[in-house]
mmCIF file of N, CA and C and ligand atoms in Angstrom:
data_model
loop_
_atom_site.group_PDB
_atom_site.id
_atom_site.type_symbol
_atom_site.label_atom_id
_atom_site.label_comp_id
_atom_site.label_asym_id
_atom_site.label_seq_id
_atom_site.Cartn_x
_atom_site.Cartn_y
_atom_site.Cartn_z
ATOM 1 N N MET J 1 10.771 -6.895 3.899
ATOM 2 C CA MET J 1 10.712 -5.425 3.784
ATOM 3 C C MET J 1 11.928 -4.808 4.482
ATOM 4 N N THR J 2 12.444 -3.798 3.828
ATOM 5 C CA THR J 2 13.636 -3.133 4.366
ATOM 6 C C THR J 2 13.322 -2.528 5.739
ATOM 7 N N GLN J 3 14.267 -2.675 6.655
ATOM 8 C CA GLN J 3 14.132 -2.065 7.978
ATOM 9 C C GLN J 3 14.270 -0.552 7.839
ATOM 10 N N LEU J 4 13.357 0.177 8.441
ATOM 11 C CA LEU J 4 13.412 1.637 8.339
ATOM 12 C C LEU J 4 14.253 2.206 9.468
ATOM 13 N N THR J 5 15.268 2.975 9.130
ATOM 14 C CA THR J 5 16.042 3.620 10.180
ATOM 15 C C THR J 5 15.228 4.789 10.724
ATOM 16 N N GLU J 6 15.617 5.254 11.901
ATOM 17 C CA GLU J 6 14.866 6.326 12.570
ATOM 18 C C GLU J 6 14.828 7.594 11.707
ATOM 19 N N ASP J 7 15.946 7.906 11.031
ATOM 20 C CA ASP J 7 15.945 9.146 10.230
ATOM 21 C C ASP J 7 15.093 9.002 8.979
ATOM 22 N N TYR J 8 15.014 7.804 8.441
ATOM 23 C CA TYR J 8 14.118 7.591 7.291
ATOM 24 C C TYR J 8 12.663 7.719 7.746
ATOM 25 N N LYS J 9 12.380 7.197 8.926
ATOM 26 C CA LYS J 9 11.012 7.313 9.463
ATOM 27 C C LYS J 9 10.635 8.774 9.633
ATOM 28 N N GLN J 10 11.586 9.542 10.146
ATOM 29 C CA GLN J 10 11.344 10.984 10.375
ATOM 30 C C GLN J 10 11.037 11.704 9.061
ATOM 31 N N LEU J 11 11.811 11.358 8.032
ATOM 32 C CA LEU J 11 11.635 12.018 6.733
ATOM 33 C C LEU J 11 10.277 11.652 6.124
ATOM 34 N N ILE J 12 9.894 10.394 6.262
ATOM 35 C CA ILE J 12 8.581 9.956 5.758
ATOM 36 C C ILE J 12 7.479 10.688 6.520
ATOM 37 N N ASN J 13 7.678 10.858 7.816
ATOM 38 C CA ASN J 13 6.701 11.577 8.628
ATOM 39 C C ASN J 13 6.588 13.039 8.190
ATOM 40 N N LEU J 14 7.718 13.662 7.908
ATOM 41 C CA LEU J 14 7.694 15.060 7.430
ATOM 42 C C LEU J 14 6.975 15.171 6.089
ATOM 43 N N ALA J 15 7.208 14.199 5.212
ATOM 44 C CA ALA J 15 6.543 14.203 3.898
ATOM 45 C C ALA J 15 5.037 14.030 4.083
ATOM 46 N N ASN J 16 4.668 13.178 5.006
ATOM 47 C CA ASN J 16 3.239 12.937 5.253
ATOM 48 C C ASN J 16 2.581 14.172 5.871
ATOM 49 N N GLU J 17 3.286 14.835 6.763
ATOM 50 C CA GLU J 17 2.761 16.079 7.354
ATOM 51 C C GLU J 17 2.603 17.151 6.269
ATOM 52 N N ALA J 18 3.606 17.237 5.398
ATOM 53 C CA ALA J 18 3.570 18.226 4.315
ATOM 54 C C ALA J 18 2.363 17.963 3.416
ATOM 55 N N ARG J 19 2.056 16.703 3.235
ATOM 56 C CA ARG J 19 0.955 16.279 2.349
ATOM 57 C C ARG J 19 -0.354 16.988 2.681
ATOM 58 N N ARG J 20 -0.523 17.344 3.948
ATOM 59 C CA ARG J 20 -1.742 18.056 4.359
ATOM 60 C C ARG J 20 -1.844 19.418 3.684
ATOM 61 N N ARG J 21 -0.702 19.937 3.253
ATOM 62 C CA ARG J 21 -0.692 21.263 2.630
ATOM 63 C C ARG J 21 -0.775 21.174 1.107
ATOM 64 N N ALA J 22 -0.958 19.962 0.585
ATOM 65 C CA ALA J 22 -1.092 19.805 -0.871
ATOM 66 C C ALA J 22 -2.272 20.644 -1.362
ATOM 67 N N TYR J 23 -2.100 21.212 -2.550
ATOM 68 C CA TYR J 23 -3.207 21.936 -3.171
ATOM 69 C C TYR J 23 -3.653 21.087 -4.352
ATOM 70 N N ALA J 24 -4.629 20.223 -4.103
ATOM 71 C CA ALA J 24 -5.035 19.242 -5.112
ATOM 72 C C ALA J 24 -6.555 19.165 -5.236
ATOM 73 N N PRO J 25 -7.205 20.323 -5.526
ATOM 74 C CA PRO J 25 -8.671 20.329 -5.570
ATOM 75 C C PRO J 25 -9.240 19.565 -6.761
ATOM 76 N N TYR J 26 -8.419 19.281 -7.773
ATOM 77 C CA TYR J 26 -8.945 18.638 -8.986
ATOM 78 C C TYR J 26 -8.810 17.126 -8.933
ATOM 79 N N SER J 27 -7.658 16.652 -8.519
ATOM 80 C CA SER J 27 -7.462 15.195 -8.451
ATOM 81 C C SER J 27 -7.798 14.639 -7.072
ATOM 82 N N ASN J 28 -7.758 15.493 -6.056
ATOM 83 C CA ASN J 28 -7.874 15.029 -4.672
ATOM 84 C C ASN J 28 -6.814 13.995 -4.323
ATOM 85 N N TYR J 29 -5.713 14.026 -5.030
ATOM 86 C CA TYR J 29 -4.611 13.097 -4.770
ATOM 87 C C TYR J 29 -3.464 13.907 -4.170
ATOM 88 N N ALA J 30 -3.411 13.915 -2.841
ATOM 89 C CA ALA J 30 -2.416 14.728 -2.145
ATOM 90 C C ALA J 30 -1.075 14.004 -2.098
ATOM 91 N N VAL J 31 -0.029 14.725 -2.440
ATOM 92 C CA VAL J 31 1.318 14.148 -2.437
ATOM 93 C C VAL J 31 2.214 15.041 -1.580
ATOM 94 N N GLY J 32 3.040 14.402 -0.763
ATOM 95 C CA GLY J 32 4.011 15.142 0.058
ATOM 96 C C GLY J 32 5.396 14.565 -0.151
ATOM 97 N N ALA J 33 6.382 15.442 -0.180
ATOM 98 C CA ALA J 33 7.769 14.998 -0.333
ATOM 99 C C ALA J 33 8.625 15.669 0.727
ATOM 100 N N ALA J 34 9.676 14.990 1.141
ATOM 101 C CA ALA J 34 10.663 15.588 2.037
ATOM 102 C C ALA J 34 12.037 15.128 1.565
ATOM 103 N N LEU J 35 12.873 16.091 1.307
ATOM 104 C CA LEU J 35 14.184 15.863 0.700
ATOM 105 C C LEU J 35 15.267 16.259 1.689
ATOM 106 N N ARG J 36 16.220 15.374 1.930
ATOM 107 C CA ARG J 36 17.362 15.762 2.778
ATOM 108 C C ARG J 36 18.608 15.900 1.918
ATOM 109 N N THR J 37 19.251 17.045 2.034
ATOM 110 C CA THR J 37 20.455 17.303 1.242
ATOM 111 C C THR J 37 21.659 16.681 1.955
ATOM 112 N N LYS J 38 22.781 16.622 1.229
ATOM 113 C CA LYS J 38 23.992 16.069 1.840
ATOM 114 C C LYS J 38 24.511 16.960 2.956
ATOM 115 N N THR J 39 24.075 18.234 2.965
ATOM 116 C CA THR J 39 24.489 19.124 4.061
ATOM 117 C C THR J 39 23.550 19.000 5.264
ATOM 118 N N GLY J 40 22.529 18.160 5.132
ATOM 119 C CA GLY J 40 21.643 17.897 6.267
ATOM 120 C C GLY J 40 20.402 18.762 6.329
ATOM 121 N N ARG J 41 20.213 19.617 5.328
ATOM 122 C CA ARG J 41 18.996 20.442 5.337
ATOM 123 C C ARG J 41 17.837 19.649 4.762
ATOM 124 N N VAL J 42 16.644 19.973 5.230
ATOM 125 C CA VAL J 42 15.452 19.262 4.756
ATOM 126 C C VAL J 42 14.506 20.244 4.069
ATOM 127 N N TYR J 43 14.045 19.863 2.896
ATOM 128 C CA TYR J 43 13.074 20.660 2.142
ATOM 129 C C TYR J 43 11.852 19.805 1.872
ATOM 130 N N THR J 44 10.682 20.369 2.138
ATOM 131 C CA THR J 44 9.455 19.638 1.840
ATOM 132 C C THR J 44 8.832 20.191 0.568
ATOM 133 N N GLY J 45 7.916 19.416 0.002
ATOM 134 C CA GLY J 45 7.181 19.856 -1.174
ATOM 135 C C GLY J 45 5.821 19.190 -1.211
ATOM 136 N N VAL J 46 4.876 19.848 -1.862
ATOM 137 C CA VAL J 46 3.543 19.272 -2.061
ATOM 138 C C VAL J 46 3.154 19.483 -3.519
ATOM 139 N N ASN J 47 2.205 18.706 -3.988
ATOM 140 C CA ASN J 47 1.712 18.980 -5.340
ATOM 141 C C ASN J 47 0.818 20.220 -5.314
ATOM 142 N N ILE J 48 0.956 21.011 -6.360
ATOM 143 C CA ILE J 48 0.215 22.278 -6.469
ATOM 144 C C ILE J 48 -0.489 22.273 -7.816
ATOM 145 N N GLU J 49 -1.793 22.061 -7.768
ATOM 146 C CA GLU J 49 -2.559 21.918 -9.014
ATOM 147 C C GLU J 49 -3.024 23.278 -9.520
ATOM 148 N N ASN J 50 -3.547 23.246 -10.745
ATOM 149 C CA ASN J 50 -3.999 24.483 -11.381
ATOM 150 C C ASN J 50 -5.217 24.176 -12.238
ATOM 151 N N ALA J 51 -6.123 25.154 -12.333
ATOM 152 C CA ALA J 51 -7.318 24.995 -13.158
ATOM 153 C C ALA J 51 -6.926 24.689 -14.599
ATOM 154 N N ALA J 52 -5.789 25.223 -15.037
ATOM 155 C CA ALA J 52 -5.212 24.820 -16.327
ATOM 156 C C ALA J 52 -4.312 23.627 -15.995
ATOM 157 N N TYR J 53 -4.839 22.432 -16.101
ATOM 158 C CA TYR J 53 -4.210 21.225 -15.524
ATOM 159 C C TYR J 53 -2.704 21.074 -15.758
ATOM 160 N N PRO J 54 -2.211 21.322 -16.992
ATOM 161 C CA PRO J 54 -0.770 21.079 -17.201
ATOM 162 C C PRO J 54 0.142 22.001 -16.396
ATOM 163 N N ALA J 55 -0.418 23.066 -15.846
ATOM 164 C CA ALA J 55 0.405 23.969 -15.025
ATOM 165 C C ALA J 55 0.670 23.391 -13.634
ATOM 166 N N THR J 56 0.076 22.252 -13.339
ATOM 167 C CA THR J 56 0.283 21.578 -12.047
ATOM 168 C C THR J 56 1.751 21.230 -11.838
ATOM 169 N N MET J 57 2.192 21.333 -10.594
ATOM 170 C CA MET J 57 3.558 20.915 -10.268
ATOM 171 C C MET J 57 3.532 19.830 -9.196
ATOM 172 N N CYS J 58 4.372 18.813 -9.396
ATOM 173 C CA CYS J 58 4.441 17.672 -8.473
ATOM 174 C C CYS J 58 5.214 18.028 -7.195
ATOM 175 N N ALA J 59 4.905 17.282 -6.156
ATOM 176 C CA ALA J 59 5.522 17.493 -4.847
ATOM 177 C C ALA J 59 7.049 17.326 -4.878
ATOM 178 N N GLU J 60 7.517 16.299 -5.583
ATOM 179 C CA GLU J 60 8.965 16.032 -5.605
ATOM 180 C C GLU J 60 9.721 17.202 -6.216
ATOM 181 N N ARG J 61 9.161 17.718 -7.343
ATOM 182 C CA ARG J 61 9.863 18.811 -8.007
ATOM 183 C C ARG J 61 9.813 20.088 -7.186
ATOM 184 N N VAL J 62 8.719 20.305 -6.460
ATOM 185 C CA VAL J 62 8.674 21.477 -5.570
ATOM 186 C C VAL J 62 9.802 21.378 -4.544
ATOM 187 N N ALA J 63 9.980 20.203 -3.960
ATOM 188 C CA ALA J 63 11.040 20.019 -2.953
ATOM 189 C C ALA J 63 12.423 20.220 -3.579
ATOM 190 N N VAL J 64 12.633 19.629 -4.761
ATOM 191 C CA VAL J 64 13.934 19.766 -5.433
ATOM 192 C C VAL J 64 14.196 21.226 -5.788
ATOM 193 N N PHE J 65 13.193 21.898 -6.329
ATOM 194 C CA PHE J 65 13.397 23.277 -6.762
ATOM 195 C C PHE J 65 13.621 24.206 -5.568
ATOM 196 N N LYS J 66 12.950 23.936 -4.471
ATOM 197 C CA LYS J 66 13.203 24.736 -3.264
ATOM 198 C C LYS J 66 14.662 24.571 -2.830
ATOM 199 N N ALA J 67 15.135 23.343 -2.847
ATOM 200 C CA ALA J 67 16.514 23.063 -2.421
ATOM 201 C C ALA J 67 17.514 23.734 -3.363
ATOM 202 N N VAL J 68 17.304 23.537 -4.665
ATOM 203 C CA VAL J 68 18.253 24.076 -5.641
ATOM 204 C C VAL J 68 18.263 25.602 -5.590
ATOM 205 N N SER J 69 17.106 26.199 -5.403
ATOM 206 C CA SER J 69 17.055 27.666 -5.354
ATOM 207 C C SER J 69 17.696 28.201 -4.084
ATOM 208 N N ASP J 70 17.930 27.320 -3.130
ATOM 209 C CA ASP J 70 18.648 27.694 -1.904
ATOM 210 C C ASP J 70 20.135 27.357 -2.017
ATOM 211 N N GLY J 71 20.550 26.895 -3.192
ATOM 212 C CA GLY J 71 21.975 26.594 -3.393
ATOM 213 C C GLY J 71 22.362 25.157 -3.103
ATOM 214 N N GLU J 72 21.372 24.305 -2.841
ATOM 215 C CA GLU J 72 21.636 22.896 -2.513
ATOM 216 C C GLU J 72 21.448 22.043 -3.764
ATOM 217 N N ARG J 73 22.475 21.284 -4.123
ATOM 218 C CA ARG J 73 22.386 20.469 -5.334
ATOM 219 C C ARG J 73 22.696 18.999 -5.111
ATOM 220 N N GLU J 74 23.086 18.682 -3.892
ATOM 221 C CA GLU J 74 23.438 17.272 -3.627
ATOM 222 C C GLU J 74 22.467 16.700 -2.613
ATOM 223 N N PHE J 75 21.784 15.655 -3.044
ATOM 224 C CA PHE J 75 20.723 15.096 -2.223
ATOM 225 C C PHE J 75 21.080 13.695 -1.739
ATOM 226 N N GLU J 76 20.701 13.454 -0.500
ATOM 227 C CA GLU J 76 20.975 12.140 0.087
ATOM 228 C C GLU J 76 19.769 11.232 -0.078
ATOM 229 N N VAL J 77 18.608 11.774 0.265
ATOM 230 C CA VAL J 77 17.400 10.941 0.280
ATOM 231 C C VAL J 77 16.156 11.806 0.103
ATOM 232 N N ILE J 78 15.190 11.263 -0.632
ATOM 233 C CA ILE J 78 13.897 11.940 -0.755
ATOM 234 C C ILE J 78 12.807 10.949 -0.386
ATOM 235 N N ALA J 79 11.890 11.389 0.469
ATOM 236 C CA ALA J 79 10.739 10.559 0.847
ATOM 237 C C ALA J 79 9.507 11.118 0.157
ATOM 238 N N LEU J 80 8.686 10.217 -0.309
ATOM 239 C CA LEU J 80 7.479 10.583 -1.038
ATOM 240 C C LEU J 80 6.309 9.839 -0.405
ATOM 241 N N VAL J 81 5.266 10.590 -0.051
ATOM 242 C CA VAL J 81 4.101 9.945 0.574
ATOM 243 C C VAL J 81 2.826 10.294 -0.185
ATOM 244 N N THR J 82 2.074 9.248 -0.522
ATOM 245 C CA THR J 82 0.731 9.404 -1.079
ATOM 246 C C THR J 82 -0.168 8.447 -0.306
ATOM 247 N N ASP J 83 -1.448 8.587 -0.505
ATOM 248 C CA ASP J 83 -2.368 7.718 0.220
ATOM 249 C C ASP J 83 -2.079 6.241 -0.065
ATOM 250 N N ASN J 84 -1.802 5.944 -1.342
ATOM 251 C CA ASN J 84 -1.671 4.538 -1.746
ATOM 252 C C ASN J 84 -0.260 4.135 -2.194
ATOM 253 N N GLY J 85 0.727 4.921 -1.802
ATOM 254 C CA GLY J 85 2.112 4.537 -2.107
ATOM 255 C C GLY J 85 2.486 4.659 -3.572
ATOM 256 N N GLY J 86 1.912 5.646 -4.252
ATOM 257 C CA GLY J 86 2.198 5.863 -5.676
ATOM 258 C C GLY J 86 3.656 6.232 -5.917
ATOM 259 N N SER J 87 4.065 5.983 -7.135
ATOM 260 C CA SER J 87 5.465 6.126 -7.532
ATOM 261 C C SER J 87 5.688 7.468 -8.265
ATOM 262 N N PRO J 88 6.897 8.028 -8.218
ATOM 263 C CA PRO J 88 7.163 9.311 -8.879
ATOM 264 C C PRO J 88 6.923 9.265 -10.387
ATOM 265 N N CYS J 89 6.409 10.352 -10.931
ATOM 266 C CA CYS J 89 6.144 10.415 -12.373
ATOM 267 C C CYS J 89 7.459 10.553 -13.147
ATOM 268 N N GLY J 90 7.379 10.389 -14.453
ATOM 269 C CA GLY J 90 8.572 10.434 -15.296
ATOM 270 C C GLY J 90 9.327 11.744 -15.208
ATOM 271 N N SER J 91 8.597 12.859 -15.200
ATOM 272 C CA SER J 91 9.277 14.162 -15.131
ATOM 273 C C SER J 91 10.041 14.309 -13.818
ATOM 274 N N CYS J 92 9.442 13.859 -12.735
ATOM 275 C CA CYS J 92 10.122 13.963 -11.432
ATOM 276 C C CYS J 92 11.349 13.058 -11.405
ATOM 277 N N ARG J 93 11.270 11.884 -12.021
ATOM 278 C CA ARG J 93 12.429 10.991 -12.092
ATOM 279 C C ARG J 93 13.569 11.687 -12.825
ATOM 280 N N GLN J 94 13.234 12.337 -13.934
ATOM 281 C CA GLN J 94 14.255 13.020 -14.728
ATOM 282 C C GLN J 94 14.878 14.176 -13.941
ATOM 283 N N VAL J 95 14.057 14.926 -13.237
ATOM 284 C CA VAL J 95 14.572 16.062 -12.452
ATOM 285 C C VAL J 95 15.457 15.555 -11.313
ATOM 286 N N LEU J 96 15.043 14.479 -10.671
ATOM 287 C CA LEU J 96 15.890 13.907 -9.610
ATOM 288 C C LEU J 96 17.221 13.446 -10.190
ATOM 289 N N ALA J 97 17.172 12.801 -11.368
ATOM 290 C CA ALA J 97 18.389 12.275 -11.996
ATOM 291 C C ALA J 97 19.393 13.381 -12.309
ATOM 292 N N GLU J 98 18.897 14.562 -12.593
ATOM 293 C CA GLU J 98 19.777 15.699 -12.903
ATOM 294 C C GLU J 98 20.758 15.980 -11.763
ATOM 295 N N PHE J 99 20.307 15.707 -10.535
ATOM 296 C CA PHE J 99 21.113 16.062 -9.363
ATOM 297 C C PHE J 99 21.744 14.853 -8.685
ATOM 298 N N GLY J 100 21.802 13.739 -9.392
ATOM 299 C CA GLY J 100 22.533 12.591 -8.844
ATOM 300 C C GLY J 100 21.736 11.313 -8.890
ATOM 301 N N LEU J 101 22.423 10.253 -9.332
ATOM 302 C CA LEU J 101 21.741 8.967 -9.498
ATOM 303 C C LEU J 101 21.796 8.118 -8.236
ATOM 304 N N ASP J 102 22.601 8.566 -7.257
ATOM 305 C CA ASP J 102 22.794 7.729 -6.072
ATOM 306 C C ASP J 102 21.852 8.043 -4.912
ATOM 307 N N ALA J 103 21.096 9.122 -5.038
ATOM 308 C CA ALA J 103 20.190 9.474 -3.931
ATOM 309 C C ALA J 103 19.180 8.342 -3.718
ATOM 310 N N ILE J 104 18.782 8.190 -2.476
ATOM 311 C CA ILE J 104 17.802 7.160 -2.105
ATOM 312 C C ILE J 104 16.393 7.738 -2.231
ATOM 313 N N VAL J 105 15.490 6.937 -2.765
ATOM 314 C CA VAL J 105 14.077 7.332 -2.879
ATOM 315 C C VAL J 105 13.251 6.392 -2.001
ATOM 316 N N LEU J 106 12.521 7.001 -1.062
ATOM 317 C CA LEU J 106 11.644 6.219 -0.185
ATOM 318 C C LEU J 106 10.208 6.510 -0.583
ATOM 319 N N ILE J 107 9.457 5.477 -0.889
ATOM 320 C CA ILE J 107 8.057 5.645 -1.277
ATOM 321 C C ILE J 107 7.195 5.009 -0.184
ATOM 322 N N ALA J 108 6.313 5.827 0.384
ATOM 323 C CA ALA J 108 5.505 5.328 1.502
ATOM 324 C C ALA J 108 4.035 5.647 1.265
ATOM 325 N N ASP J 109 3.187 4.948 2.007
ATOM 326 C CA ASP J 109 1.748 5.220 1.900
ATOM 327 C C ASP J 109 1.293 6.132 3.042
ATOM 328 N N GLY J 110 0.016 6.444 3.056
ATOM 329 C CA GLY J 110 -0.524 7.388 4.022
ATOM 330 C C GLY J 110 -0.427 6.928 5.468
ATOM 331 N N LYS J 111 -0.156 5.630 5.663
ATOM 332 C CA LYS J 111 0.055 5.133 7.033
ATOM 333 C C LYS J 111 1.539 5.137 7.374
ATOM 334 N N GLU J 112 2.315 5.733 6.475
ATOM 335 C CA GLU J 112 3.767 5.855 6.622
ATOM 336 C C GLU J 112 4.456 4.504 6.544
ATOM 337 N N LYS J 113 3.818 3.582 5.856
ATOM 338 C CA LYS J 113 4.432 2.273 5.622
ATOM 339 C C LYS J 113 5.304 2.368 4.371
ATOM 340 N N LEU J 114 6.534 1.879 4.491
ATOM 341 C CA LEU J 114 7.443 1.918 3.342
ATOM 342 C C LEU J 114 6.969 0.912 2.289
ATOM 343 N N ILE J 115 6.782 1.413 1.074
ATOM 344 C CA ILE J 115 6.331 0.554 -0.023
ATOM 345 C C ILE J 115 7.515 0.147 -0.899
ATOM 346 N N GLN J 116 8.408 1.107 -1.133
ATOM 347 C CA GLN J 116 9.575 0.839 -1.976
ATOM 348 C C GLN J 116 10.742 1.701 -1.535
ATOM 349 N N LYS J 117 11.934 1.149 -1.636
ATOM 350 C CA LYS J 117 13.167 1.921 -1.372
ATOM 351 C C LYS J 117 14.120 1.611 -2.506
ATOM 352 N N MET J 118 14.606 2.634 -3.147
ATOM 353 C CA MET J 118 15.485 2.426 -4.298
ATOM 354 C C MET J 118 16.354 3.654 -4.501
ATOM 355 N N THR J 119 17.313 3.541 -5.416
ATOM 356 C CA THR J 119 18.100 4.718 -5.778
ATOM 357 C C THR J 119 17.430 5.390 -6.975
ATOM 358 N N VAL J 120 17.859 6.622 -7.256
ATOM 359 C CA VAL J 120 17.347 7.318 -8.441
ATOM 360 C C VAL J 120 17.724 6.522 -9.696
ATOM 361 N N ALA J 121 18.925 5.946 -9.720
ATOM 362 C CA ALA J 121 19.362 5.140 -10.881
ATOM 363 C C ALA J 121 18.410 3.968 -11.118
ATOM 364 N N GLU J 122 17.950 3.376 -10.036
ATOM 365 C CA GLU J 122 17.005 2.253 -10.173
ATOM 366 C C GLU J 122 15.625 2.733 -10.613
ATOM 367 N N LEU J 123 15.313 3.956 -10.192
ATOM 368 C CA LEU J 123 14.009 4.526 -10.525
ATOM 369 C C LEU J 123 13.953 4.946 -11.992
ATOM 370 N N LEU J 124 15.109 5.330 -12.522
ATOM 371 C CA LEU J 124 15.161 5.787 -13.921
ATOM 372 C C LEU J 124 16.363 5.145 -14.627
ATOM 373 N N PRO J 125 16.242 3.871 -14.970
ATOM 374 C CA PRO J 125 17.355 3.194 -15.653
ATOM 375 C C PRO J 125 17.637 3.875 -16.988
ATOM 376 N N GLY J 126 18.907 3.998 -17.311
ATOM 377 C CA GLY J 126 19.292 4.592 -18.601
ATOM 378 C C GLY J 126 19.001 6.064 -18.676
ATOM 379 N N ALA J 127 19.046 6.736 -17.533
ATOM 380 C CA ALA J 127 18.717 8.167 -17.488
ATOM 381 C C ALA J 127 19.550 8.982 -18.468
ATOM 382 N N PHE J 128 18.930 9.949 -19.073
ATOM 383 C CA PHE J 128 19.652 10.913 -19.905
ATOM 384 C C PHE J 128 20.250 11.943 -18.962
ATOM 385 N N THR J 129 21.580 12.086 -19.013
ATOM 386 C CA THR J 129 22.232 13.035 -18.108
ATOM 387 C C THR J 129 23.126 13.998 -18.888
ATOM 388 N N SER J 130 23.677 14.953 -18.174
ATOM 389 C CA SER J 130 24.475 16.019 -18.788
ATOM 390 C C SER J 130 25.717 15.479 -19.498
ATOM 391 N N GLU J 131 26.159 14.278 -19.117
ATOM 392 C CA GLU J 131 27.347 13.686 -19.764
ATOM 393 C C GLU J 131 27.172 13.547 -21.270
ATOM 394 N N LYS J 132 25.936 13.419 -21.705
ATOM 395 C CA LYS J 132 25.658 13.236 -23.126
ATOM 396 C C LYS J 132 25.715 14.546 -23.908
ATOM 397 N N LEU J 133 25.806 15.637 -23.196
ATOM 398 C CA LEU J 133 25.818 16.941 -23.861
ATOM 399 C C LEU J 133 27.249 17.449 -23.956
ATOM 400 N N SER J 134 27.620 17.945 -25.100
ATOM 401 C CA SER J 134 28.977 18.506 -25.224
ATOM 402 C C SER J 134 28.945 19.895 -24.603
ATOM 403 N N ARG J 135 29.775 20.085 -23.598
ATOM 404 C CA ARG J 135 29.771 21.373 -22.896
ATOM 405 C C ARG J 135 31.116 22.047 -23.001
HETATM 406 N N1 THU Z 201 1.811 13.990 -8.527
HETATM 407 C C1 THU Z 201 2.888 14.317 -7.781
HETATM 408 O O1 THU Z 201 2.869 15.271 -6.991
HETATM 409 N N2 THU Z 201 4.011 13.567 -7.920
HETATM 410 C C2 THU Z 201 4.114 12.510 -8.778
HETATM 411 O O2 THU Z 201 5.213 11.987 -8.949
HETATM 412 C C3 THU Z 201 2.926 11.980 -9.438
HETATM 413 C C4 THU Z 201 1.777 12.897 -9.488
HETATM 414 C C5 THU Z 201 0.591 14.808 -8.401
HETATM 415 C C6 THU Z 201 0.272 15.649 -9.606
HETATM 416 C C7 THU Z 201 -1.209 15.827 -9.455
HETATM 417 O O3 THU Z 201 -1.462 16.940 -8.623
HETATM 418 C C8 THU Z 201 -1.693 14.578 -8.756
HETATM 419 O O4 THU Z 201 -0.527 13.984 -8.192
HETATM 420 C C9 THU Z 201 -2.380 13.590 -9.661
HETATM 421 O O5 THU Z 201 -1.624 13.341 -10.796
#
């Protein structure tokens, strides 16, 4: 298992703390994310469910959207914590890929044990990116 550096531990801890604020009355599956930008700012996110289920938003995207709406587009690392170390959904992988394939993704469980560490490129091989669009 990869050795966790102190700053990665801190980020996983922040994601786990954020998880307490998840709004998940339907699935009871609380997810917390903590994203560190290349400028050193940290944004957290939680999943926010809705009685109209598809309106639910994932924790990772909340963190990314908070960062982007603050003018931050370059991410160094995102930590994701669920009770059982679940992996990011396809939509979140695509949204992460939009802002860089080199960011590190840390996936941890509710005991803050690292389950997986990978890059966004590894998380979403063959990602569709803006390069494919004629601009
Ligand atoms: N969820 C996330 O927050 N992130 C993911 O990557 C996977 C799923 C949330 C959405 C929903 O509130 C709950 O987990 C169960 O799907």
